[in-house]
Amino acid sequence: MVSVTIFGKGNMGQAIGGNFEQAGNKVNYIQSDSEKTELGDLIVLAVPYSAVSKIIGAYKEELSGKVVVDITNPVNFDTFDGLVVPADSSAAAIISSELPNSLVLKAFNTNFANTLATKKVANEHQTTVLFASDSNEAKEKFVAALNGSGLNLLDAGSLKRARELEAMGFLQIALAGSEKISWVGGFGIFG
Amino acid sequence: MVSVTIFGKGNMGQAIGGNFEQAGNKVNYIQSDSEKTELGDLIVLAVPYSAVSKIIGAYKEELSGKVVVDITNPVNFDTFDGLVVPADSSAAAIISSELPNSLVLKAFNTNFANTLATKKVANEHQTTVLFASDSNEAKEKFVAALNGSGLNLLDAGSLKRARELEAMGFLQIALAGSEKISWVGGFGIFG
């Protein structure tokens, strides 16, 4: 059991929080208008990418030594034709460089909220959460904290793989945004 | 019915050729040691990315005006930690720039050969082929030629989306290469 703090209480934040609670953890949420409060052991940034830098500015010291889970898809919503992060980088890499004393882990960005809440893609196939990090400690704590959630977890490798995860997340959003797939469907993973 | 020429007769070339044949098209293969022969209407580059430039050098004029399907995943097989193409580009974009008079379409690179041959991911979920191109003519001809193949086809957008498709293809190969998934599994798509 760990205490989990989730920044943001939108569809994604709530679905992710529900999974941590189901796995037996204590979850609290921080919303943009919240007073500054004490953070748990495992932090989830469930806000738009554009809102991350403000959180880092306000909580940088408190995030030191903690597992920080980045779920963002840094889509350029003006063009819907690419990401706002440099092509050879990723939101996770940038966040990690801004939080050098935190254990940054990328996860959940290739999962639509509904598939996290129901544990099924398109109500039929087991949801798998891809994650990536340079910290084995972060990976172990993340996996342990979600044991019992009903989600399948799959280690995609080092934090460098966040680039591919963010490409996948963007493509999935683009397909749903253009109604080629639904927001309860998307990519399922088969072993 | 169109005539399809496939460069390469490995697992991918054969699985792709089988699909075009099943849909009623005539398929011929060109292997590296083949004599130079006449090309069909729709061309598939089912060779490693490193072998593409030689084909373009030998057949550039003959490829003019034709649909050229790029299936490559330009993985850096020395490091297995990224692609050999620039981060802000893609194999498909480079091939398209080298074949300005051809109608380049990206497809099949997010599908393992077995899933194309069996039409199922992990023998259980309908295989979907993601494709991308700047040419509507190429998309229409590609989709028409595979009508009846048993594959599901999904338009991922402009050729710029090849970047995301190649990221996905690389991630899928990396997951299978590290035995996190099998070579008959991978990403399935749910509507």
mmCIF file of C-alpha atoms in Angstrom:
data_model
loop_
_atom_site.group_PDB
_atom_site.id
_atom_site.type_symbol
_atom_site.label_atom_id
_atom_site.label_comp_id
_atom_site.label_asym_id
_atom_site.label_seq_id
_atom_site.Cartn_x
_atom_site.Cartn_y
_atom_site.Cartn_z
ATOM 1 C CA MET A 1 0.000 0.000 0.000
ATOM 2 C CA VAL A 2 1.338 3.404 -0.999
ATOM 3 C CA SER A 3 -0.222 6.816 -0.971
ATOM 4 C CA VAL A 4 -0.850 8.135 -4.468
ATOM 5 C CA THR A 5 -1.304 11.771 -5.385
ATOM 6 C CA ILE A 6 -2.907 12.533 -8.706
ATOM 7 C CA PHE A 7 -2.679 15.976 -10.239
ATOM 8 C CA GLY A 8 -5.877 16.430 -12.221
ATOM 9 C CA LYS A 9 -9.293 14.835 -11.765
ATOM 10 C CA GLY A 10 -10.518 14.564 -15.333
ATOM 11 C CA ASN A 11 -11.503 11.307 -17.039
ATOM 12 C CA MET A 12 -7.919 10.066 -17.046
ATOM 13 C CA GLY A 13 -7.133 11.083 -13.474
ATOM 14 C CA GLN A 14 -10.278 9.461 -12.136
ATOM 15 C CA ALA A 15 -9.800 6.245 -14.117
ATOM 16 C CA ILE A 16 -6.171 5.970 -13.007
ATOM 17 C CA GLY A 17 -7.065 6.826 -9.408
ATOM 18 C CA GLY A 18 -9.751 4.140 -9.452
ATOM 19 C CA ASN A 19 -7.155 1.569 -10.452
ATOM 20 C CA PHE A 20 -4.768 2.536 -7.675
ATOM 21 C CA GLU A 21 -7.648 2.431 -5.167
ATOM 22 C CA GLN A 22 -8.812 -0.945 -6.416
ATOM 23 C CA ALA A 23 -5.268 -2.219 -5.854
ATOM 24 C CA GLY A 24 -5.517 -1.117 -2.206
ATOM 25 C CA ASN A 25 -3.720 2.224 -2.250
ATOM 26 C CA LYS A 26 -4.806 5.521 -0.780
ATOM 27 C CA VAL A 27 -5.430 8.173 -3.454
ATOM 28 C CA ASN A 28 -5.796 11.912 -3.182
ATOM 29 C CA TYR A 29 -6.272 14.421 -5.971
ATOM 30 C CA ILE A 30 -4.839 17.867 -6.469
ATOM 31 C CA GLN A 31 -6.822 20.109 -8.787
ATOM 32 C CA SER A 32 -5.637 23.345 -10.240
ATOM 33 C CA ASP A 33 -7.464 25.397 -7.630
ATOM 34 C CA SER A 34 -6.365 23.198 -4.692
ATOM 35 C CA GLU A 35 -4.287 24.606 -1.868
ATOM 36 C CA LYS A 36 -0.762 23.272 -1.802
ATOM 37 C CA THR A 37 -0.880 19.973 0.075
ATOM 38 C CA GLU A 38 1.471 17.190 1.066
ATOM 39 C CA LEU A 39 2.243 14.699 -1.665
ATOM 40 C CA GLY A 40 1.997 10.908 -1.531
ATOM 41 C CA ASP A 41 4.774 8.482 -2.412
ATOM 42 C CA LEU A 42 3.740 8.012 -6.019
ATOM 43 C CA ILE A 43 2.662 10.993 -8.098
ATOM 44 C CA VAL A 44 0.639 10.966 -11.313
ATOM 45 C CA LEU A 45 0.630 13.980 -13.622
ATOM 46 C CA ALA A 46 -2.862 13.513 -15.091
ATOM 47 C CA VAL A 47 -3.074 16.980 -16.589
ATOM 48 C CA PRO A 48 -2.594 18.289 -20.129
ATOM 49 C CA TYR A 49 1.063 18.589 -21.069
ATOM 50 C CA SER A 50 0.691 22.367 -21.137
ATOM 51 C CA ALA A 51 -0.155 22.323 -17.409
ATOM 52 C CA VAL A 52 2.878 20.296 -16.315
ATOM 53 C CA SER A 53 5.442 23.083 -16.106
ATOM 54 C CA LYS A 54 3.338 25.023 -13.582
ATOM 55 C CA ILE A 55 3.111 21.924 -11.351
ATOM 56 C CA ILE A 56 6.864 21.380 -11.592
ATOM 57 C CA GLY A 57 7.416 25.017 -10.703
ATOM 58 C CA ALA A 58 5.221 24.756 -7.628
ATOM 59 C CA TYR A 59 6.232 21.275 -6.393
ATOM 60 C CA LYS A 60 9.768 20.662 -7.647
ATOM 61 C CA GLU A 61 11.284 20.095 -4.187
ATOM 62 C CA GLU A 62 8.399 17.967 -2.927
ATOM 63 C CA LEU A 63 8.691 15.745 -6.016
ATOM 64 C CA SER A 64 12.323 14.982 -5.232
ATOM 65 C CA GLY A 65 12.972 11.276 -4.629
ATOM 66 C CA LYS A 66 9.440 10.292 -5.653
ATOM 67 C CA VAL A 67 8.079 8.263 -8.514
ATOM 68 C CA VAL A 68 6.485 10.709 -10.957
ATOM 69 C CA VAL A 69 4.220 9.162 -13.576
ATOM 70 C CA ASP A 70 3.843 11.193 -16.776
ATOM 71 C CA ILE A 71 0.709 10.268 -18.726
ATOM 72 C CA THR A 72 0.739 13.165 -21.167
ATOM 73 C CA ASN A 73 0.338 13.201 -24.928
ATOM 74 C CA PRO A 74 1.929 16.479 -26.010
ATOM 75 C CA VAL A 75 -0.238 16.834 -29.108
ATOM 76 C CA ASN A 76 -0.178 20.122 -30.983
ATOM 77 C CA PHE A 77 -3.909 20.797 -30.762
ATOM 78 C CA ASP A 78 -3.642 23.777 -33.128
ATOM 79 C CA THR A 79 -2.473 21.690 -36.059
ATOM 80 C CA PHE A 80 -3.420 18.178 -34.877
ATOM 81 C CA ASP A 81 -0.513 17.181 -37.119
ATOM 82 C CA GLY A 82 2.305 16.504 -34.659
ATOM 83 C CA LEU A 83 3.626 17.017 -31.160
ATOM 84 C CA VAL A 84 4.786 20.194 -29.417
ATOM 85 C CA VAL A 85 7.959 18.515 -28.114
ATOM 86 C CA PRO A 86 11.105 18.256 -30.280
ATOM 87 C CA ALA A 87 11.092 15.295 -32.662
ATOM 88 C CA ASP A 88 14.118 13.686 -31.021
ATOM 89 C CA SER A 89 12.722 14.081 -27.507
ATOM 90 C CA SER A 90 9.493 13.405 -25.617
ATOM 91 C CA ALA A 91 7.345 14.992 -22.932
ATOM 92 C CA ALA A 92 8.702 12.391 -20.504
ATOM 93 C CA ALA A 93 12.329 13.204 -21.370
ATOM 94 C CA ILE A 94 11.684 16.913 -20.863
ATOM 95 C CA ILE A 95 9.897 16.333 -17.557
ATOM 96 C CA SER A 96 12.731 14.065 -16.446
ATOM 97 C CA SER A 97 15.298 16.736 -17.266
ATOM 98 C CA GLU A 98 13.285 19.266 -15.236
ATOM 99 C CA LEU A 99 12.966 16.834 -12.308
ATOM 100 C CA PRO A 100 16.484 15.332 -12.132
ATOM 101 C CA ASN A 101 15.910 14.145 -8.543
ATOM 102 C CA SER A 102 12.614 12.389 -9.290
ATOM 103 C CA LEU A 103 12.068 8.900 -10.720
ATOM 104 C CA VAL A 104 10.109 9.662 -13.874
ATOM 105 C CA LEU A 105 8.045 6.934 -15.494
ATOM 106 C CA LYS A 106 5.899 7.178 -18.624
ATOM 107 C CA ALA A 107 2.627 5.270 -18.534
ATOM 108 C CA PHE A 108 -1.081 5.318 -19.427
ATOM 109 C CA ASN A 109 -0.644 7.640 -22.440
ATOM 110 C CA THR A 110 -1.508 4.840 -24.893
ATOM 111 C CA ASN A 111 -4.727 4.022 -23.010
ATOM 112 C CA PHE A 112 -8.028 5.838 -23.381
ATOM 113 C CA ALA A 113 -9.753 6.592 -20.049
ATOM 114 C CA ASN A 114 -12.628 4.197 -20.665
ATOM 115 C CA THR A 115 -10.258 1.282 -21.272
ATOM 116 C CA LEU A 116 -8.587 2.006 -17.912
ATOM 117 C CA ALA A 117 -11.911 2.227 -16.068
ATOM 118 C CA THR A 118 -13.355 -0.955 -17.596
ATOM 119 C CA LYS A 119 -10.018 -2.831 -17.946
ATOM 120 C CA LYS A 120 -11.137 -3.679 -21.476
ATOM 121 C CA VAL A 121 -10.405 -2.243 -24.909
ATOM 122 C CA ALA A 122 -13.689 -1.927 -26.799
ATOM 123 C CA ASN A 123 -15.313 -3.866 -23.928
ATOM 124 C CA GLU A 124 -13.715 -7.066 -25.181
ATOM 125 C CA HIS A 125 -9.920 -7.240 -24.807
ATOM 126 C CA GLN A 126 -7.836 -7.002 -21.607
ATOM 127 C CA THR A 127 -6.323 -3.524 -21.227
ATOM 128 C CA THR A 128 -2.526 -3.410 -21.138
ATOM 129 C CA VAL A 129 -0.659 -0.374 -19.810
ATOM 130 C CA LEU A 130 2.686 0.194 -21.516
ATOM 131 C CA PHE A 131 5.271 1.921 -19.333
ATOM 132 C CA ALA A 132 8.862 3.084 -19.691
ATOM 133 C CA SER A 133 11.471 4.450 -17.302
ATOM 134 C CA ASP A 134 15.204 4.627 -16.685
ATOM 135 C CA SER A 135 14.570 3.780 -13.020
ATOM 136 C CA ASN A 136 14.080 0.158 -12.035
ATOM 137 C CA GLU A 137 12.926 1.374 -8.643
ATOM 138 C CA ALA A 138 10.167 3.405 -10.284
ATOM 139 C CA LYS A 139 9.107 0.424 -12.380
ATOM 140 C CA GLU A 140 8.990 -1.901 -9.377
ATOM 141 C CA LYS A 141 6.976 0.544 -7.261
ATOM 142 C CA PHE A 142 4.595 1.261 -10.144
ATOM 143 C CA VAL A 143 3.947 -2.408 -10.869
ATOM 144 C CA ALA A 144 3.579 -3.259 -7.178
ATOM 145 C CA ALA A 145 1.119 -0.424 -6.588
ATOM 146 C CA LEU A 146 -1.126 -1.618 -9.434
ATOM 147 C CA ASN A 147 -1.066 -5.282 -8.452
ATOM 148 C CA GLY A 148 -4.712 -6.166 -8.020
ATOM 149 C CA SER A 149 -6.036 -3.364 -10.197
ATOM 150 C CA GLY A 150 -7.108 -5.669 -12.988
ATOM 151 C CA LEU A 151 -4.827 -3.935 -15.467
ATOM 152 C CA ASN A 152 -2.131 -5.783 -17.388
ATOM 153 C CA LEU A 153 1.238 -3.983 -17.252
ATOM 154 C CA LEU A 154 3.983 -4.249 -19.877
ATOM 155 C CA ASP A 155 7.486 -2.827 -19.542
ATOM 156 C CA ALA A 156 8.407 -1.084 -22.815
ATOM 157 C CA GLY A 157 11.999 -0.381 -21.735
ATOM 158 C CA SER A 158 13.995 2.749 -21.009
ATOM 159 C CA LEU A 159 12.558 6.267 -20.855
ATOM 160 C CA LYS A 160 13.782 6.730 -24.423
ATOM 161 C CA ARG A 161 10.844 4.546 -25.481
ATOM 162 C CA ALA A 162 8.528 7.347 -24.324
ATOM 163 C CA ARG A 163 9.095 8.767 -27.788
ATOM 164 C CA GLU A 164 7.444 5.732 -29.370
ATOM 165 C CA LEU A 165 4.736 5.639 -26.692
ATOM 166 C CA GLU A 166 3.914 9.291 -27.374
ATOM 167 C CA ALA A 167 3.847 8.647 -31.128
ATOM 168 C CA MET A 168 1.413 5.791 -30.504
ATOM 169 C CA GLY A 169 -0.678 7.899 -28.151
ATOM 170 C CA PHE A 170 -0.882 10.686 -30.707
ATOM 171 C CA LEU A 171 -1.800 8.292 -33.522
ATOM 172 C CA GLN A 172 -4.535 6.733 -31.388
ATOM 173 C CA ILE A 173 -5.954 10.167 -30.541
ATOM 174 C CA ALA A 174 -5.772 11.186 -34.218
ATOM 175 C CA LEU A 175 -7.641 8.021 -35.260
ATOM 176 C CA ALA A 176 -10.354 8.591 -32.635
ATOM 177 C CA GLY A 177 -10.540 12.314 -33.375
ATOM 178 C CA SER A 178 -11.198 11.534 -37.035
ATOM 179 C CA GLU A 179 -13.749 8.862 -36.054
ATOM 180 C CA LYS A 180 -11.749 5.979 -37.559
ATOM 181 C CA ILE A 181 -11.939 4.288 -34.150
ATOM 182 C CA SER A 182 -14.000 5.066 -31.061
ATOM 183 C CA TRP A 183 -12.830 6.492 -27.737
ATOM 184 C CA VAL A 184 -13.478 3.141 -26.048
ATOM 185 C CA GLY A 185 -11.382 1.253 -28.614
ATOM 186 C CA GLY A 186 -7.857 1.790 -29.878
ATOM 187 C CA PHE A 187 -4.764 -0.347 -29.576
ATOM 188 C CA GLY A 188 -4.976 -3.655 -27.761
ATOM 189 C CA ILE A 189 -1.880 -5.680 -27.023
ATOM 190 C CA PHE A 190 -1.595 -9.392 -27.681
ATOM 191 C CA GLY A 191 1.157 -11.523 -26.177
ATOM 192 C CA MET B 1 -7.452 -6.794 -60.716
ATOM 193 C CA VAL B 2 -4.038 -5.184 -60.895
ATOM 194 C CA SER B 3 -0.602 -6.614 -61.364
ATOM 195 C CA VAL B 4 1.496 -6.378 -58.231
ATOM 196 C CA THR B 5 5.276 -6.517 -58.125
ATOM 197 C CA ILE B 6 6.881 -7.281 -54.794
ATOM 198 C CA PHE B 7 10.549 -6.607 -54.212
ATOM 199 C CA GLY B 8 11.673 -9.248 -51.739
ATOM 200 C CA LYS B 9 10.298 -12.706 -51.025
ATOM 201 C CA GLY B 10 10.910 -13.066 -47.303
ATOM 202 C CA ASN B 11 8.198 -13.715 -44.714
ATOM 203 C CA MET B 12 6.710 -10.261 -45.208
ATOM 204 C CA GLY B 13 6.868 -10.306 -49.006
ATOM 205 C CA GLN B 14 5.221 -13.705 -49.194
ATOM 206 C CA ALA B 15 2.506 -12.852 -46.664
ATOM 207 C CA ILE B 16 1.716 -9.597 -48.458
ATOM 208 C CA GLY B 17 1.798 -11.291 -51.862
ATOM 209 C CA GLY B 18 -0.591 -13.952 -50.584
ATOM 210 C CA ASN B 19 -3.066 -11.261 -49.621
ATOM 211 C CA PHE B 20 -2.925 -9.557 -53.004
ATOM 212 C CA GLU B 21 -3.363 -12.953 -54.708
ATOM 213 C CA GLN B 22 -6.288 -13.876 -52.481
ATOM 214 C CA ALA B 23 -7.922 -10.599 -53.503
ATOM 215 C CA GLY B 24 -7.624 -11.663 -57.152
ATOM 216 C CA ASN B 25 -4.518 -9.827 -58.307
ATOM 217 C CA LYS B 26 -1.540 -11.144 -60.236
ATOM 218 C CA VAL B 27 1.668 -11.064 -58.190
ATOM 219 C CA ASN B 28 5.278 -11.396 -59.233
ATOM 220 C CA TYR B 29 8.369 -11.145 -57.072
ATOM 221 C CA ILE B 30 11.722 -9.549 -57.728
ATOM 222 C CA GLN B 31 14.553 -10.879 -55.618
ATOM 223 C CA SER B 32 17.959 -9.318 -55.275
ATOM 224 C CA ASP B 33 19.490 -11.662 -57.822
ATOM 225 C CA SER B 34 16.636 -11.318 -60.328
ATOM 226 C CA GLU B 35 17.222 -9.908 -63.775
ATOM 227 C CA LYS B 36 15.619 -6.550 -64.319
ATOM 228 C CA THR B 37 11.999 -7.187 -65.293
ATOM 229 C CA GLU B 38 8.903 -5.202 -66.102
ATOM 230 C CA LEU B 39 7.020 -3.863 -63.104
ATOM 231 C CA GLY B 40 3.321 -4.228 -62.299
ATOM 232 C CA ASP B 41 0.952 -1.374 -61.491
ATOM 233 C CA LEU B 42 1.376 -1.544 -57.735
ATOM 234 C CA ILE B 43 4.818 -2.033 -56.244
ATOM 235 C CA VAL B 44 5.661 -3.254 -52.743
ATOM 236 C CA LEU B 45 9.104 -2.660 -51.265
ATOM 237 C CA ALA B 46 9.249 -5.727 -48.988
ATOM 238 C CA VAL B 47 12.968 -5.496 -48.332
ATOM 239 C CA PRO B 48 14.979 -4.167 -45.396
ATOM 240 C CA TYR B 49 15.213 -0.385 -45.383
ATOM 241 C CA SER B 50 18.927 -0.646 -46.129
ATOM 242 C CA ALA B 51 18.123 -2.333 -49.462
ATOM 243 C CA VAL B 52 15.672 0.300 -50.690
ATOM 244 C CA SER B 53 18.126 2.821 -52.129
ATOM 245 C CA LYS B 54 19.613 0.235 -54.493
ATOM 246 C CA ILE B 55 16.131 -0.582 -55.819
ATOM 247 C CA ILE B 56 15.358 3.099 -56.300
ATOM 248 C CA GLY B 57 18.663 3.516 -58.115
ATOM 249 C CA ALA B 58 17.897 0.659 -60.495
ATOM 250 C CA TYR B 59 14.162 1.269 -61.072
ATOM 251 C CA LYS B 60 13.560 4.993 -60.521
ATOM 252 C CA GLU B 61 12.119 5.642 -64.000
ATOM 253 C CA GLU B 62 10.011 2.494 -64.055
ATOM 254 C CA LEU B 63 8.505 3.440 -60.670
ATOM 255 C CA SER B 64 7.313 6.775 -62.041
ATOM 256 C CA GLY B 65 3.521 7.189 -61.873
ATOM 257 C CA LYS B 66 3.070 3.964 -59.905
ATOM 258 C CA VAL B 67 1.839 3.258 -56.404
ATOM 259 C CA VAL B 68 4.884 2.342 -54.317
ATOM 260 C CA VAL B 69 4.134 0.714 -50.964
ATOM 261 C CA ASP B 70 6.855 1.148 -48.337
ATOM 262 C CA ILE B 71 6.625 -1.459 -45.572
ATOM 263 C CA THR B 72 9.997 -0.810 -43.946
ATOM 264 C CA ASN B 73 10.878 -0.316 -40.304
ATOM 265 C CA PRO B 74 14.186 1.561 -40.407
ATOM 266 C CA VAL B 75 15.382 0.188 -37.077
ATOM 267 C CA ASN B 76 18.996 0.765 -36.079
ATOM 268 C CA PHE B 77 19.894 -2.888 -35.616
ATOM 269 C CA ASP B 78 23.293 -2.012 -34.134
ATOM 270 C CA THR B 79 21.815 -0.234 -31.120
ATOM 271 C CA PHE B 80 18.209 -1.516 -31.226
ATOM 272 C CA ASP B 81 17.517 1.799 -29.509
ATOM 273 C CA GLY B 82 16.111 3.957 -32.294
ATOM 274 C CA LEU B 83 15.715 4.440 -36.028
ATOM 275 C CA VAL B 84 18.324 5.222 -38.687
ATOM 276 C CA VAL B 85 16.166 7.957 -40.221
ATOM 277 C CA PRO B 86 16.147 11.525 -38.809
ATOM 278 C CA ALA B 87 13.792 11.990 -35.853
ATOM 279 C CA ASP B 88 11.649 14.516 -37.707
ATOM 280 C CA SER B 89 11.359 12.356 -40.825
ATOM 281 C CA SER B 90 10.535 8.740 -41.743
ATOM 282 C CA ALA B 91 11.645 6.083 -44.177
ATOM 283 C CA ALA B 92 8.482 6.770 -46.161
ATOM 284 C CA ALA B 93 9.180 10.517 -46.342
ATOM 285 C CA ILE B 94 12.716 9.863 -47.552
ATOM 286 C CA ILE B 95 11.566 7.333 -50.140
ATOM 287 C CA SER B 96 8.893 9.766 -51.294
ATOM 288 C CA SER B 97 11.471 12.527 -51.714
ATOM 289 C CA GLU B 98 13.629 10.150 -53.767
ATOM 290 C CA LEU B 99 10.641 9.103 -55.900
ATOM 291 C CA PRO B 100 8.869 12.427 -56.508
ATOM 292 C CA ASN B 101 6.963 11.011 -59.496
ATOM 293 C CA SER B 102 5.673 7.945 -57.652
ATOM 294 C CA LEU B 103 2.648 7.670 -55.360
ATOM 295 C CA VAL B 104 4.241 6.514 -52.111
ATOM 296 C CA LEU B 105 2.105 4.832 -49.483
ATOM 297 C CA LYS B 106 3.185 3.486 -46.101
ATOM 298 C CA ALA B 107 1.580 0.218 -45.007
ATOM 299 C CA PHE B 108 2.116 -3.158 -43.351
ATOM 300 C CA ASN B 109 5.001 -1.985 -41.129
ATOM 301 C CA THR B 110 2.896 -2.318 -37.971
ATOM 302 C CA ASN B 111 1.942 -5.907 -38.855
ATOM 303 C CA PHE B 112 4.030 -8.984 -38.190
ATOM 304 C CA ALA B 113 4.160 -11.428 -41.135
ATOM 305 C CA ASN B 114 2.190 -14.137 -39.343
ATOM 306 C CA THR B 115 -0.690 -11.746 -38.635
ATOM 307 C CA LEU B 116 -0.859 -10.892 -42.351
ATOM 308 C CA ALA B 117 -0.808 -14.559 -43.404
ATOM 309 C CA THR B 118 -3.449 -15.694 -40.890
ATOM 310 C CA LYS B 119 -5.438 -12.387 -40.848
ATOM 311 C CA LYS B 120 -5.416 -12.684 -37.074
ATOM 312 C CA VAL B 121 -3.303 -11.135 -34.323
ATOM 313 C CA ALA B 122 -2.334 -13.889 -31.878
ATOM 314 C CA ASN B 123 -4.716 -16.167 -33.779
ATOM 315 C CA GLU B 124 -7.678 -14.395 -32.215
ATOM 316 C CA HIS B 125 -8.228 -10.801 -33.348
ATOM 317 C CA GLN B 126 -8.856 -9.507 -36.883
ATOM 318 C CA THR B 127 -5.677 -8.056 -38.413
ATOM 319 C CA THR B 128 -5.875 -4.385 -39.358
ATOM 320 C CA VAL B 129 -3.369 -2.798 -41.745
ATOM 321 C CA LEU B 130 -2.699 0.865 -41.001
ATOM 322 C CA PHE B 131 -1.715 2.904 -44.038
ATOM 323 C CA ALA B 132 -0.765 6.502 -44.790
ATOM 324 C CA SER B 133 -0.169 8.519 -47.938
ATOM 325 C CA ASP B 134 -0.428 12.005 -49.401
ATOM 326 C CA SER B 135 -2.011 10.512 -52.528
ATOM 327 C CA ASN B 136 -5.718 9.725 -52.498
ATOM 328 C CA GLU B 137 -5.202 7.840 -55.752
ATOM 329 C CA ALA B 138 -2.644 5.590 -54.055
ATOM 330 C CA LYS B 139 -4.999 4.965 -51.131
ATOM 331 C CA GLU B 140 -7.915 4.117 -53.402
ATOM 332 C CA LYS B 141 -5.854 1.719 -55.534
ATOM 333 C CA PHE B 142 -4.326 0.091 -52.451
ATOM 334 C CA VAL B 143 -7.673 -0.463 -50.762
ATOM 335 C CA ALA B 144 -9.313 -1.707 -53.967
ATOM 336 C CA ALA B 145 -6.486 -4.162 -54.644
ATOM 337 C CA LEU B 146 -6.844 -5.715 -51.172
ATOM 338 C CA ASN B 147 -10.628 -5.959 -51.256
ATOM 339 C CA GLY B 148 -11.305 -9.642 -50.647
ATOM 340 C CA SER B 149 -7.997 -10.346 -48.948
ATOM 341 C CA GLY B 150 -9.534 -10.785 -45.514
ATOM 342 C CA LEU B 151 -7.465 -7.942 -44.092
ATOM 343 C CA ASN B 152 -9.044 -4.932 -42.455
ATOM 344 C CA LEU B 153 -7.588 -1.640 -43.742
ATOM 345 C CA LEU B 154 -7.488 1.631 -41.799
ATOM 346 C CA ASP B 155 -6.440 4.996 -43.222
ATOM 347 C CA ALA B 156 -4.087 6.693 -40.747
ATOM 348 C CA GLY B 157 -3.913 9.949 -42.733
ATOM 349 C CA SER B 158 -1.202 11.802 -44.604
ATOM 350 C CA LEU B 159 2.301 10.451 -45.254
ATOM 351 C CA LYS B 160 3.455 12.475 -42.252
ATOM 352 C CA ARG B 161 1.780 9.829 -40.086
ATOM 353 C CA ALA B 162 4.428 7.359 -41.318
ATOM 354 C CA ARG B 163 6.538 8.760 -38.508
ATOM 355 C CA GLU B 164 4.074 7.448 -35.928
ATOM 356 C CA LEU B 165 3.594 4.191 -37.837
ATOM 357 C CA GLU B 166 7.358 3.645 -37.868
ATOM 358 C CA ALA B 167 7.576 4.425 -34.147
ATOM 359 C CA MET B 168 4.844 1.848 -33.535
ATOM 360 C CA GLY B 169 6.527 -0.682 -35.784
ATOM 361 C CA PHE B 170 9.816 -0.212 -33.977
ATOM 362 C CA LEU B 171 8.188 -0.508 -30.542
ATOM 363 C CA GLN B 172 6.402 -3.696 -31.589
ATOM 364 C CA ILE B 173 9.666 -5.195 -32.881
ATOM 365 C CA ALA B 174 11.455 -4.136 -29.673
ATOM 366 C CA LEU B 175 8.757 -5.792 -27.535
ATOM 367 C CA ALA B 176 8.943 -9.018 -29.538
ATOM 368 C CA GLY B 177 12.737 -8.935 -29.678
ATOM 369 C CA SER B 178 12.835 -8.748 -25.879
ATOM 370 C CA GLU B 179 10.216 -11.521 -25.617
ATOM 371 C CA LYS B 180 7.605 -9.301 -23.970
ATOM 372 C CA ILE B 181 5.219 -10.306 -26.750
ATOM 373 C CA SER B 182 5.442 -13.019 -29.406
ATOM 374 C CA TRP B 183 6.019 -12.615 -33.147
ATOM 375 C CA VAL B 184 2.415 -13.722 -33.829
ATOM 376 C CA GLY B 185 1.000 -11.118 -31.407
ATOM 377 C CA GLY B 186 1.531 -7.391 -31.127
ATOM 378 C CA PHE B 187 -0.862 -4.517 -31.602
ATOM 379 C CA GLY B 188 -4.459 -5.233 -32.483
ATOM 380 C CA ILE B 189 -6.833 -2.443 -33.413
ATOM 381 C CA PHE B 190 -10.311 -2.085 -31.988
ATOM 382 C CA GLY B 191 -12.929 0.206 -33.517
#
